[in-house]
């Protein structure tokens, strides 16, 4: 079975940092783009960041650019999202995803999804 499991989310104060992890099992995601998305209650799922298989290309939503960093360790089959300078508006469930998207920011372009990890940023 293919599984993506996110971890690292918790309650933090504004200005704080978290490192989210997404561990993949059941297969190696060779040649897959790995993405992070987030969704707040009652809101649409929103693109956060994505990274190429090699790690050589990254793409960020404008809302997180300069604050968040996506990375991957293919030997560990794990993708990370380092979140710095967190704001209350970053509060959401964060999901990792894998796919071969044509448009990296579109959730519908990804094939595999984790169940999410909750990030809550207090003011």
PDB file of C-alpha atoms in Angstrom:
ATOM      1  CA  UNK A   1       0.000   0.000   0.000  1.00  0.00           C
ATOM      2  CA  UNK A   2       1.070   3.561  -0.676  1.00  0.00           C
ATOM      3  CA  UNK A   3       0.947   5.894   2.274  1.00  0.00           C
ATOM      4  CA  UNK A   4       1.982   9.447   3.041  1.00  0.00           C
ATOM      5  CA  UNK A   5       2.047  10.406   6.706  1.00  0.00           C
ATOM      6  CA  UNK A   6       2.539  13.968   7.870  1.00  0.00           C
ATOM      7  CA  UNK A   7       3.857  14.896  11.284  1.00  0.00           C
ATOM      8  CA  UNK A   8       5.200  17.866  13.188  1.00  0.00           C
ATOM      9  CA  UNK A   9       2.145  20.061  13.434  1.00  0.00           C
ATOM     10  CA  UNK A  10       1.247  21.617  16.770  1.00  0.00           C
ATOM     11  CA  UNK A  11       0.182  24.807  18.484  1.00  0.00           C
ATOM     12  CA  UNK A  12       2.751  27.592  18.230  1.00  0.00           C
ATOM     13  CA  UNK A  13       2.769  31.311  18.876  1.00  0.00           C
ATOM     14  CA  UNK A  14       2.990  33.829  16.083  1.00  0.00           C
ATOM     15  CA  UNK A  15       6.569  34.272  14.975  1.00  0.00           C
ATOM     16  CA  UNK A  16       7.474  30.709  15.818  1.00  0.00           C
ATOM     17  CA  UNK A  17       8.687  27.901  13.599  1.00  0.00           C
ATOM     18  CA  UNK A  18       7.834  24.304  12.869  1.00  0.00           C
ATOM     19  CA  UNK A  19       9.302  21.615  10.692  1.00  0.00           C
ATOM     20  CA  UNK A  20       6.686  19.415   9.125  1.00  0.00           C
ATOM     21  CA  UNK A  21       7.599  16.001   7.786  1.00  0.00           C
ATOM     22  CA  UNK A  22       5.940  13.763   5.250  1.00  0.00           C
ATOM     23  CA  UNK A  23       7.097  10.164   5.284  1.00  0.00           C
ATOM     24  CA  UNK A  24       6.233   7.972   2.337  1.00  0.00           C
ATOM     25  CA  UNK A  25       5.930   4.210   2.446  1.00  0.00           C
ATOM     26  CA  UNK A  26       4.879   1.469   0.090  1.00  0.00           C
ATOM     27  CA  UNK A  27       6.870   2.846  -2.806  1.00  0.00           C
ATOM     28  CA  UNK A  28       9.617   5.214  -3.791  1.00  0.00           C
ATOM     29  CA  UNK A  29       8.250   8.339  -5.396  1.00  0.00           C
ATOM     30  CA  UNK A  30      10.742   8.425  -8.201  1.00  0.00           C
ATOM     31  CA  UNK A  31      10.215  11.283 -10.626  1.00  0.00           C
ATOM     32  CA  UNK A  32       7.352  12.630  -8.563  1.00  0.00           C
ATOM     33  CA  UNK A  33       6.788  16.183  -7.560  1.00  0.00           C
ATOM     34  CA  UNK A  34       6.062  16.467  -3.865  1.00  0.00           C
ATOM     35  CA  UNK A  35       3.811  19.227  -2.697  1.00  0.00           C
ATOM     36  CA  UNK A  36       2.453  20.752   0.468  1.00  0.00           C
ATOM     37  CA  UNK A  37      -1.066  22.104   0.659  1.00  0.00           C
ATOM     38  CA  UNK A  38      -3.107  23.455   3.513  1.00  0.00           C
ATOM     39  CA  UNK A  39      -6.760  23.789   4.343  1.00  0.00           C
ATOM     40  CA  UNK A  40      -8.501  25.727   7.069  1.00  0.00           C
ATOM     41  CA  UNK A  41     -12.017  24.821   8.206  1.00  0.00           C
ATOM     42  CA  UNK A  42     -14.568  26.062   5.721  1.00  0.00           C
ATOM     43  CA  UNK A  43     -11.857  27.083   3.255  1.00  0.00           C
ATOM     44  CA  UNK A  44     -10.612  25.615   0.009  1.00  0.00           C
ATOM     45  CA  UNK A  45      -7.416  23.636  -0.120  1.00  0.00           C
ATOM     46  CA  UNK A  46      -4.543  25.986  -0.842  1.00  0.00           C
ATOM     47  CA  UNK A  47      -1.176  25.380  -2.455  1.00  0.00           C
ATOM     48  CA  UNK A  48       1.829  26.042  -0.240  1.00  0.00           C
ATOM     49  CA  UNK A  49       4.978  24.660  -1.861  1.00  0.00           C
ATOM     50  CA  UNK A  50       6.274  21.962  -4.175  1.00  0.00           C
ATOM     51  CA  UNK A  51       9.617  20.393  -5.001  1.00  0.00           C
ATOM     52  CA  UNK A  52      10.933  18.390  -7.927  1.00  0.00           C
ATOM     53  CA  UNK A  53      12.254  14.841  -7.607  1.00  0.00           C
ATOM     54  CA  UNK A  54      15.842  16.010  -7.699  1.00  0.00           C
ATOM     55  CA  UNK A  55      15.195  18.822  -5.296  1.00  0.00           C
ATOM     56  CA  UNK A  56      16.613  21.207  -7.839  1.00  0.00           C
ATOM     57  CA  UNK A  57      13.435  23.164  -8.347  1.00  0.00           C
ATOM     58  CA  UNK A  58      11.049  24.550  -5.765  1.00  0.00           C
ATOM     59  CA  UNK A  59       7.901  26.571  -6.111  1.00  0.00           C
ATOM     60  CA  UNK A  60       6.127  28.537  -3.393  1.00  0.00           C
ATOM     61  CA  UNK A  61       2.880  30.328  -2.933  1.00  0.00           C
ATOM     62  CA  UNK A  62       3.378  34.061  -2.624  1.00  0.00           C
ATOM     63  CA  UNK A  63       1.875  33.965   0.848  1.00  0.00           C
ATOM     64  CA  UNK A  64       4.713  31.815   2.205  1.00  0.00           C
ATOM     65  CA  UNK A  65       7.642  32.765  -0.005  1.00  0.00           C
ATOM     66  CA  UNK A  66      10.615  33.781   2.090  1.00  0.00           C
ATOM     67  CA  UNK A  67       9.190  32.168   5.214  1.00  0.00           C
ATOM     68  CA  UNK A  68       8.743  28.503   4.291  1.00  0.00           C
ATOM     69  CA  UNK A  69      11.272  26.106   2.801  1.00  0.00           C
ATOM     70  CA  UNK A  70      10.472  22.777   1.200  1.00  0.00           C
ATOM     71  CA  UNK A  71      13.092  20.058   0.950  1.00  0.00           C
ATOM     72  CA  UNK A  72      13.291  16.324   0.402  1.00  0.00           C
ATOM     73  CA  UNK A  73      15.508  13.446   1.352  1.00  0.00           C
ATOM     74  CA  UNK A  74      14.904  10.762  -1.224  1.00  0.00           C
ATOM     75  CA  UNK A  75      17.014   8.209   0.638  1.00  0.00           C
ATOM     76  CA  UNK A  76      14.556   8.523   3.517  1.00  0.00           C
ATOM     77  CA  UNK A  77      11.542   8.954   1.251  1.00  0.00           C
ATOM     78  CA  UNK A  78      10.670  12.029   3.245  1.00  0.00           C
ATOM     79  CA  UNK A  79       9.665  15.577   2.381  1.00  0.00           C
ATOM     80  CA  UNK A  80       9.945  18.474   4.790  1.00  0.00           C
ATOM     81  CA  UNK A  81       8.389  21.861   5.152  1.00  0.00           C
ATOM     82  CA  UNK A  82      10.268  24.278   7.350  1.00  0.00           C
ATOM     83  CA  UNK A  83       7.888  27.004   8.430  1.00  0.00           C
ATOM     84  CA  UNK A  84       9.320  30.183   9.924  1.00  0.00           C
ATOM     85  CA  UNK A  85       7.803  33.461  11.069  1.00  0.00           C
ATOM     86  CA  UNK A  86       4.434  31.812  11.410  1.00  0.00           C
ATOM     87  CA  UNK A  87       1.330  33.951  11.308  1.00  0.00           C
ATOM     88  CA  UNK A  88      -2.193  33.238  12.555  1.00  0.00           C
ATOM     89  CA  UNK A  89      -3.314  33.033   8.937  1.00  0.00           C
ATOM     90  CA  UNK A  90      -1.014  30.028   8.515  1.00  0.00           C
ATOM     91  CA  UNK A  91      -3.343  28.051  10.772  1.00  0.00           C
ATOM     92  CA  UNK A  92      -4.591  25.051   8.817  1.00  0.00           C
ATOM     93  CA  UNK A  93      -4.310  21.351   8.330  1.00  0.00           C
ATOM     94  CA  UNK A  94      -1.213  20.771   6.231  1.00  0.00           C
ATOM     95  CA  UNK A  95      -1.207  17.970   3.689  1.00  0.00           C
ATOM     96  CA  UNK A  96       1.577  16.500   1.634  1.00  0.00           C
ATOM     97  CA  UNK A  97       0.943  15.120  -1.813  1.00  0.00           C
ATOM     98  CA  UNK A  98       2.765  13.354  -4.615  1.00  0.00           C
ATOM     99  CA  UNK A  99       2.158  13.417  -8.309  1.00  0.00           C
ATOM    100  CA  UNK A 100       3.322  14.402 -11.732  1.00  0.00           C
ATOM    101  CA  UNK A 101       1.397  17.635 -12.029  1.00  0.00           C
ATOM    102  CA  UNK A 102       1.203  19.789 -15.084  1.00  0.00           C
ATOM    103  CA  UNK A 103       0.412  22.744 -12.870  1.00  0.00           C
ATOM    104  CA  UNK A 104       2.138  22.353  -9.552  1.00  0.00           C
ATOM    105  CA  UNK A 105      -0.285  24.454  -7.537  1.00  0.00           C
ATOM    106  CA  UNK A 106      -3.420  22.512  -8.494  1.00  0.00           C
ATOM    107  CA  UNK A 107      -4.538  19.933  -5.908  1.00  0.00           C
ATOM    108  CA  UNK A 108      -6.329  17.950  -8.606  1.00  0.00           C
ATOM    109  CA  UNK A 109      -2.998  17.281 -10.294  1.00  0.00           C
ATOM    110  CA  UNK A 110      -1.694  15.142  -7.424  1.00  0.00           C
ATOM    111  CA  UNK A 111      -2.330  11.425  -7.047  1.00  0.00           C
ATOM    112  CA  UNK A 112      -1.389  10.613  -3.461  1.00  0.00           C
ATOM    113  CA  UNK A 113      -2.286  12.449  -0.284  1.00  0.00           C
ATOM    114  CA  UNK A 114      -1.570  12.193   3.392  1.00  0.00           C
ATOM    115  CA  UNK A 115      -4.151  12.667   6.116  1.00  0.00           C
ATOM    116  CA  UNK A 116      -2.740  15.953   7.296  1.00  0.00           C
ATOM    117  CA  UNK A 117      -1.126  17.469  10.349  1.00  0.00           C
ATOM    118  CA  UNK A 118      -2.645  20.375  12.239  1.00  0.00           C
ATOM    119  CA  UNK A 119      -0.762  23.630  12.563  1.00  0.00           C
ATOM    120  CA  UNK A 120      -2.300  26.224  14.843  1.00  0.00           C
ATOM    121  CA  UNK A 121      -0.678  29.629  15.200  1.00  0.00           C
ATOM    122  CA  UNK A 122      -1.911  31.716  18.090  1.00  0.00           C
ATOM    123  CA  UNK A 123      -1.771  35.491  18.229  1.00  0.00           C
TER     124      UNK A 123
END
